[in-house]
Amino acid sequence: MYEKFASVYDELMADIPYENYLTWILHEAGPLQEKTIVDLGCGTGTLSIPLAHMGADVHGIDLSQMMIEQAKAKAQEEQAAVHFSQGSMADFTAARPADVVVIAVDSLNYLVDEEEVVKTLRAAFQALQPGGHLFFDVHSTKKIEAYLDGPFIYEDEDVAYLWSTEPGEEDHSVYHDITFFVRAEDGRYKRFEEHHYQRTFEIEMYKQWIHELGFSNCLVDDSIFGEDHKGLRYFFHATK
């Protein structure tokens, strides 16, 4: 998952308003100077790097080694001190108590078993110090249904893809089959395929799990990414 995709990930995610995520975290968690932040499912470090520039001690974790390599290269280029490592969201342990744990841009939807989702949220809870903050977002069931309206086509001078979808076995799940054509330095296009599987749950389920794990409160918002995303993505902020 996300192996060859890492090379084109940033270009294809360019329309995601990551700055809104940063503003949200700052508004809820306060100044980040010298705070410890764990960025689970960090991808190529698009959130990790600016968080580090704000003075935080950032630890980025992703299942894909190629994503981690991309993240390390970006951090070096942008002179950001981030601790990146390869690993599973559900199995991570923090070296020291964290002030903030982030699971951004529907990363949690790649865990399709209820037990794995709860295990990840529990790991986040255990990593946080008292008063620490958990931020994550997930697709709404409406968004999963919208994915089934494909196929989707994208192209520019360097990248093109054909993205087809079909329903998964579980409720509110979807298979993504994406064929990429990426322009190489010699001008020819290389083809590769990615296969992804995502699942979401009803909002009340996430709230129930968060409550049962012991978080003191949980706020849910669908407006963090603006009007175009309302009803399609839900953002959770829980405090330990």
mmCIF file of C-alpha atoms in Angstrom:
data_model
loop_
_atom_site.group_PDB
_atom_site.id
_atom_site.type_symbol
_atom_site.label_atom_id
_atom_site.label_comp_id
_atom_site.label_asym_id
_atom_site.label_seq_id
_atom_site.Cartn_x
_atom_site.Cartn_y
_atom_site.Cartn_z
ATOM 1 C CA MET A 1 0.000 0.000 0.000
ATOM 2 C CA TYR A 2 1.273 3.459 -0.931
ATOM 3 C CA GLU A 3 4.598 2.071 -2.104
ATOM 4 C CA LYS A 4 5.025 3.551 -5.595
ATOM 5 C CA PHE A 5 2.250 6.007 -4.775
ATOM 6 C CA ALA A 6 4.686 7.802 -2.453
ATOM 7 C CA SER A 7 6.454 9.307 -5.470
ATOM 8 C CA VAL A 8 3.339 11.180 -6.620
ATOM 9 C CA TYR A 9 1.472 11.519 -3.328
ATOM 10 C CA ASP A 10 2.242 15.195 -2.688
ATOM 11 C CA GLU A 11 1.180 16.299 -6.151
ATOM 12 C CA LEU A 12 -2.135 14.467 -5.960
ATOM 13 C CA MET A 13 -2.850 15.717 -2.436
ATOM 14 C CA ALA A 14 -2.055 19.340 -3.257
ATOM 15 C CA ASP A 15 -5.707 20.405 -2.966
ATOM 16 C CA ILE A 16 -6.031 19.155 0.636
ATOM 17 C CA PRO A 17 -6.070 22.257 2.914
ATOM 18 C CA TYR A 18 -3.441 21.079 5.378
ATOM 19 C CA GLU A 19 -3.138 24.651 6.644
ATOM 20 C CA ASN A 20 -6.669 24.297 8.033
ATOM 21 C CA TYR A 21 -5.522 21.245 9.992
ATOM 22 C CA LEU A 22 -2.626 23.204 11.460
ATOM 23 C CA THR A 23 -4.908 26.104 12.401
ATOM 24 C CA TRP A 24 -7.327 23.688 14.076
ATOM 25 C CA ILE A 25 -4.572 22.029 16.128
ATOM 26 C CA LEU A 26 -3.140 25.383 17.200
ATOM 27 C CA HIS A 27 -6.561 26.715 18.174
ATOM 28 C CA GLU A 28 -7.378 23.694 20.328
ATOM 29 C CA ALA A 29 -3.971 22.708 21.713
ATOM 30 C CA GLY A 30 -2.364 26.130 22.037
ATOM 31 C CA PRO A 31 1.276 27.040 21.242
ATOM 32 C CA LEU A 32 3.281 24.004 20.181
ATOM 33 C CA GLN A 33 6.750 25.172 21.224
ATOM 34 C CA GLU A 34 8.564 22.248 22.910
ATOM 35 C CA LYS A 35 5.459 20.058 22.904
ATOM 36 C CA THR A 36 5.759 16.411 21.874
ATOM 37 C CA ILE A 37 3.579 15.462 18.897
ATOM 38 C CA VAL A 38 3.034 12.017 17.375
ATOM 39 C CA ASP A 39 1.855 12.129 13.753
ATOM 40 C CA LEU A 40 0.380 8.697 12.962
ATOM 41 C CA GLY A 41 0.004 7.820 9.283
ATOM 42 C CA CYS A 42 2.296 10.767 8.585
ATOM 43 C CA GLY A 43 2.702 10.004 4.880
ATOM 44 C CA THR A 44 5.359 12.251 3.363
ATOM 45 C CA GLY A 45 5.441 14.541 6.381
ATOM 46 C CA THR A 46 3.164 17.283 5.087
ATOM 47 C CA LEU A 47 1.882 17.973 8.615
ATOM 48 C CA SER A 48 4.963 16.797 10.529
ATOM 49 C CA ILE A 49 7.298 19.319 8.938
ATOM 50 C CA PRO A 50 5.346 22.545 9.659
ATOM 51 C CA LEU A 51 4.603 21.267 13.177
ATOM 52 C CA ALA A 52 8.356 20.903 13.701
ATOM 53 C CA HIS A 53 8.906 24.408 12.343
ATOM 54 C CA MET A 54 6.542 25.620 15.084
ATOM 55 C CA GLY A 55 8.991 24.301 17.660
ATOM 56 C CA ALA A 56 7.376 20.946 18.437
ATOM 57 C CA ASP A 57 9.239 17.694 18.979
ATOM 58 C CA VAL A 58 7.550 15.683 16.211
ATOM 59 C CA HIS A 59 7.568 11.913 15.723
ATOM 60 C CA GLY A 60 6.113 10.772 12.374
ATOM 61 C CA ILE A 61 5.078 7.135 11.920
ATOM 62 C CA ASP A 62 3.832 5.485 8.733
ATOM 63 C CA LEU A 63 3.341 1.901 7.580
ATOM 64 C CA SER A 64 4.965 2.592 4.201
ATOM 65 C CA GLN A 65 8.763 2.695 4.205
ATOM 66 C CA MET A 66 8.703 4.611 0.910
ATOM 67 C CA MET A 67 6.493 7.287 2.471
ATOM 68 C CA ILE A 68 8.974 7.554 5.323
ATOM 69 C CA GLU A 69 11.880 7.919 2.903
ATOM 70 C CA GLN A 70 10.013 10.697 1.055
ATOM 71 C CA ALA A 71 9.262 12.380 4.389
ATOM 72 C CA LYS A 72 12.904 12.248 5.482
ATOM 73 C CA ALA A 73 14.053 13.771 2.195
ATOM 74 C CA LYS A 74 11.473 16.569 2.452
ATOM 75 C CA ALA A 75 12.383 17.295 6.063
ATOM 76 C CA GLN A 76 16.069 17.529 5.194
ATOM 77 C CA GLU A 77 15.317 19.829 2.259
ATOM 78 C CA GLU A 78 13.080 22.038 4.412
ATOM 79 C CA GLN A 79 15.492 21.944 7.377
ATOM 80 C CA ALA A 80 12.958 20.447 9.768
ATOM 81 C CA ALA A 81 14.002 18.198 12.652
ATOM 82 C CA VAL A 82 11.462 15.362 12.641
ATOM 83 C CA HIS A 83 11.890 11.823 13.960
ATOM 84 C CA PHE A 84 10.425 9.565 11.254
ATOM 85 C CA SER A 85 10.005 5.809 11.624
ATOM 86 C CA GLN A 86 8.201 2.982 9.863
ATOM 87 C CA GLY A 87 5.506 1.224 11.829
ATOM 88 C CA SER A 88 1.854 0.396 12.370
ATOM 89 C CA MET A 89 -0.541 2.902 13.903
ATOM 90 C CA ALA A 90 -2.122 0.192 16.006
ATOM 91 C CA ASP A 91 1.168 -1.036 17.470
ATOM 92 C CA PHE A 92 3.067 2.147 18.202
ATOM 93 C CA THR A 93 4.277 3.096 21.661
ATOM 94 C CA ALA A 94 5.575 6.510 22.621
ATOM 95 C CA ALA A 95 9.072 6.880 24.036
ATOM 96 C CA ARG A 96 7.723 9.580 26.342
ATOM 97 C CA PRO A 97 4.259 11.016 27.060
ATOM 98 C CA ALA A 98 2.926 13.068 24.163
ATOM 99 C CA ASP A 99 1.042 16.349 24.275
ATOM 100 C CA VAL A 100 -0.666 15.748 20.927
ATOM 101 C CA VAL A 101 -1.430 12.733 18.734
ATOM 102 C CA VAL A 102 -2.618 13.358 15.177
ATOM 103 C CA ILE A 103 -4.116 10.828 12.728
ATOM 104 C CA ALA A 104 -4.762 13.021 9.709
ATOM 105 C CA VAL A 105 -6.475 12.888 6.316
ATOM 106 C CA ASP A 106 -8.537 9.681 6.680
ATOM 107 C CA SER A 107 -5.544 7.539 7.658
ATOM 108 C CA LEU A 108 -7.747 5.805 10.220
ATOM 109 C CA ASN A 109 -10.058 4.630 7.419
ATOM 110 C CA TYR A 110 -7.347 2.228 6.244
ATOM 111 C CA LEU A 111 -7.992 0.156 9.357
ATOM 112 C CA VAL A 112 -11.008 -1.874 8.290
ATOM 113 C CA ASP A 113 -11.447 -4.010 11.420
ATOM 114 C CA GLU A 114 -13.203 -2.461 14.392
ATOM 115 C CA GLU A 115 -10.631 -4.025 16.706
ATOM 116 C CA GLU A 116 -7.751 -2.344 14.870
ATOM 117 C CA VAL A 117 -9.447 1.067 15.042
ATOM 118 C CA VAL A 118 -10.060 0.707 18.775
ATOM 119 C CA LYS A 119 -6.513 -0.588 19.279
ATOM 120 C CA THR A 120 -5.116 2.497 17.540
ATOM 121 C CA LEU A 121 -7.272 4.894 19.542
ATOM 122 C CA ARG A 122 -6.202 3.058 22.714
ATOM 123 C CA ALA A 123 -2.549 3.393 21.727
ATOM 124 C CA ALA A 124 -3.093 7.114 21.226
ATOM 125 C CA PHE A 125 -4.772 7.398 24.639
ATOM 126 C CA GLN A 126 -1.917 5.550 26.331
ATOM 127 C CA ALA A 127 0.671 7.718 24.576
ATOM 128 C CA LEU A 128 -0.901 10.977 25.736
ATOM 129 C CA GLN A 129 -0.156 12.607 29.024
ATOM 130 C CA PRO A 130 -3.121 13.851 31.115
ATOM 131 C CA GLY A 131 -4.653 16.834 29.350
ATOM 132 C CA GLY A 132 -3.173 15.745 26.010
ATOM 133 C CA HIS A 133 -5.033 16.094 22.732
ATOM 134 C CA LEU A 134 -6.037 13.594 20.052
ATOM 135 C CA PHE A 135 -6.941 14.920 16.594
ATOM 136 C CA PHE A 136 -8.183 12.723 13.757
ATOM 137 C CA ASP A 137 -10.579 12.757 10.836
ATOM 138 C CA VAL A 138 -12.530 10.095 8.972
ATOM 139 C CA HIS A 139 -14.687 9.832 5.880
ATOM 140 C CA SER A 140 -18.402 10.063 6.452
ATOM 141 C CA THR A 141 -20.587 7.209 5.242
ATOM 142 C CA LYS A 142 -21.815 9.685 2.623
ATOM 143 C CA LYS A 143 -18.260 10.096 1.314
ATOM 144 C CA ILE A 144 -17.784 6.331 1.028
ATOM 145 C CA GLU A 145 -20.992 6.139 -1.009
ATOM 146 C CA ALA A 146 -19.777 8.993 -3.229
ATOM 147 C CA TYR A 147 -16.614 7.043 -4.048
ATOM 148 C CA LEU A 148 -18.824 4.441 -5.716
ATOM 149 C CA ASP A 149 -19.859 7.001 -8.352
ATOM 150 C CA GLY A 150 -16.543 6.393 -10.181
ATOM 151 C CA PRO A 151 -14.524 5.800 -12.213
ATOM 152 C CA PHE A 152 -12.518 8.997 -11.837
ATOM 153 C CA ILE A 153 -9.904 10.322 -14.268
ATOM 154 C CA TYR A 154 -7.090 12.796 -13.649
ATOM 155 C CA GLU A 155 -4.285 14.037 -15.870
ATOM 156 C CA ASP A 156 -1.655 16.741 -16.122
ATOM 157 C CA GLU A 157 1.725 16.916 -17.835
ATOM 158 C CA ASP A 158 3.442 14.590 -15.368
ATOM 159 C CA VAL A 159 0.780 12.313 -13.881
ATOM 160 C CA ALA A 160 -2.419 10.661 -15.060
ATOM 161 C CA TYR A 161 -4.590 8.067 -13.396
ATOM 162 C CA LEU A 162 -7.726 6.008 -13.831
ATOM 163 C CA TRP A 163 -9.392 5.376 -10.495
ATOM 164 C CA SER A 164 -12.127 2.756 -10.239
ATOM 165 C CA THR A 165 -14.029 1.688 -7.121
ATOM 166 C CA GLU A 166 -16.347 -1.040 -5.943
ATOM 167 C CA PRO A 167 -18.121 -1.804 -2.661
ATOM 168 C CA GLY A 168 -16.223 -3.740 -0.002
ATOM 169 C CA GLU A 169 -17.460 -6.702 1.996
ATOM 170 C CA GLU A 170 -18.137 -4.722 5.194
ATOM 171 C CA ASP A 171 -20.662 -1.940 5.662
ATOM 172 C CA HIS A 172 -19.392 1.490 4.577
ATOM 173 C CA SER A 173 -16.290 0.125 2.852
ATOM 174 C CA VAL A 174 -14.801 0.598 -0.604
ATOM 175 C CA TYR A 175 -12.085 -0.900 -2.795
ATOM 176 C CA HIS A 176 -9.909 1.571 -4.724
ATOM 177 C CA ASP A 177 -8.069 0.342 -7.836
ATOM 178 C CA ILE A 178 -5.864 3.056 -9.327
ATOM 179 C CA THR A 179 -3.746 2.811 -12.476
ATOM 180 C CA PHE A 180 -1.076 5.521 -12.674
ATOM 181 C CA PHE A 181 0.953 6.812 -15.616
ATOM 182 C CA VAL A 182 3.890 8.871 -14.377
ATOM 183 C CA ARG A 183 6.223 10.785 -16.659
ATOM 184 C CA ALA A 184 9.876 9.787 -16.286
ATOM 185 C CA GLU A 185 12.911 12.007 -16.901
ATOM 186 C CA ASP A 186 13.249 10.667 -20.445
ATOM 187 C CA GLY A 187 9.691 11.799 -21.244
ATOM 188 C CA ARG A 188 8.190 8.321 -21.332
ATOM 189 C CA TYR A 189 5.401 7.332 -18.987
ATOM 190 C CA LYS A 190 5.714 4.510 -16.488
ATOM 191 C CA ARG A 191 2.622 2.601 -15.449
ATOM 192 C CA PHE A 192 1.939 1.156 -12.013
ATOM 193 C CA GLU A 193 -1.101 0.134 -10.013
ATOM 194 C CA GLU A 194 -2.236 0.711 -6.442
ATOM 195 C CA HIS A 195 -4.968 -1.180 -4.606
ATOM 196 C CA HIS A 196 -6.481 0.302 -1.469
ATOM 197 C CA TYR A 197 -9.289 -0.640 0.852
ATOM 198 C CA GLN A 198 -11.018 1.802 3.190
ATOM 199 C CA ARG A 199 -13.819 1.564 5.693
ATOM 200 C CA THR A 200 -15.566 4.040 7.918
ATOM 201 C CA PHE A 201 -18.028 3.730 10.783
ATOM 202 C CA GLU A 202 -20.968 5.746 11.996
ATOM 203 C CA ILE A 203 -19.952 8.873 13.893
ATOM 204 C CA GLU A 204 -21.638 7.623 17.072
ATOM 205 C CA MET A 205 -19.384 4.548 17.027
ATOM 206 C CA TYR A 206 -16.211 6.649 17.063
ATOM 207 C CA LYS A 207 -17.657 8.774 19.877
ATOM 208 C CA GLN A 208 -18.555 5.643 21.851
ATOM 209 C CA TRP A 209 -15.056 4.176 21.496
ATOM 210 C CA ILE A 210 -13.466 7.448 22.558
ATOM 211 C CA HIS A 211 -15.703 7.635 25.626
ATOM 212 C CA GLU A 212 -15.093 3.995 26.582
ATOM 213 C CA LEU A 213 -11.313 4.477 26.328
ATOM 214 C CA GLY A 214 -11.459 7.189 28.955
ATOM 215 C CA PHE A 215 -11.122 10.465 27.063
ATOM 216 C CA SER A 216 -12.712 13.275 29.048
ATOM 217 C CA ASN A 217 -14.505 14.908 26.133
ATOM 218 C CA CYS A 218 -14.914 14.706 22.371
ATOM 219 C CA LEU A 219 -15.823 17.434 19.888
ATOM 220 C CA VAL A 220 -16.838 16.618 16.310
ATOM 221 C CA ASP A 221 -16.809 19.086 13.406
ATOM 222 C CA ASP A 222 -17.276 18.742 9.653
ATOM 223 C CA SER A 223 -16.278 22.286 8.707
ATOM 224 C CA ILE A 224 -12.490 22.270 9.275
ATOM 225 C CA PHE A 225 -11.744 21.902 5.553
ATOM 226 C CA GLY A 226 -14.423 24.391 4.505
ATOM 227 C CA GLU A 227 -17.880 24.304 2.950
ATOM 228 C CA ASP A 228 -16.940 21.975 0.076
ATOM 229 C CA HIS A 229 -16.065 19.205 2.539
ATOM 230 C CA LYS A 230 -18.999 19.544 4.943
ATOM 231 C CA GLY A 231 -20.812 16.283 5.467
ATOM 232 C CA LEU A 232 -18.008 14.352 3.751
ATOM 233 C CA ARG A 233 -15.301 14.326 6.408
ATOM 234 C CA TYR A 234 -15.627 14.476 10.197
ATOM 235 C CA PHE A 235 -12.940 15.859 12.475
ATOM 236 C CA PHE A 236 -12.592 14.634 16.061
ATOM 237 C CA HIS A 237 -10.832 16.385 18.932
ATOM 238 C CA ALA A 238 -10.635 14.376 22.150
ATOM 239 C CA THR A 239 -8.857 15.322 25.376
ATOM 240 C CA LYS A 240 -7.373 12.883 27.854
#
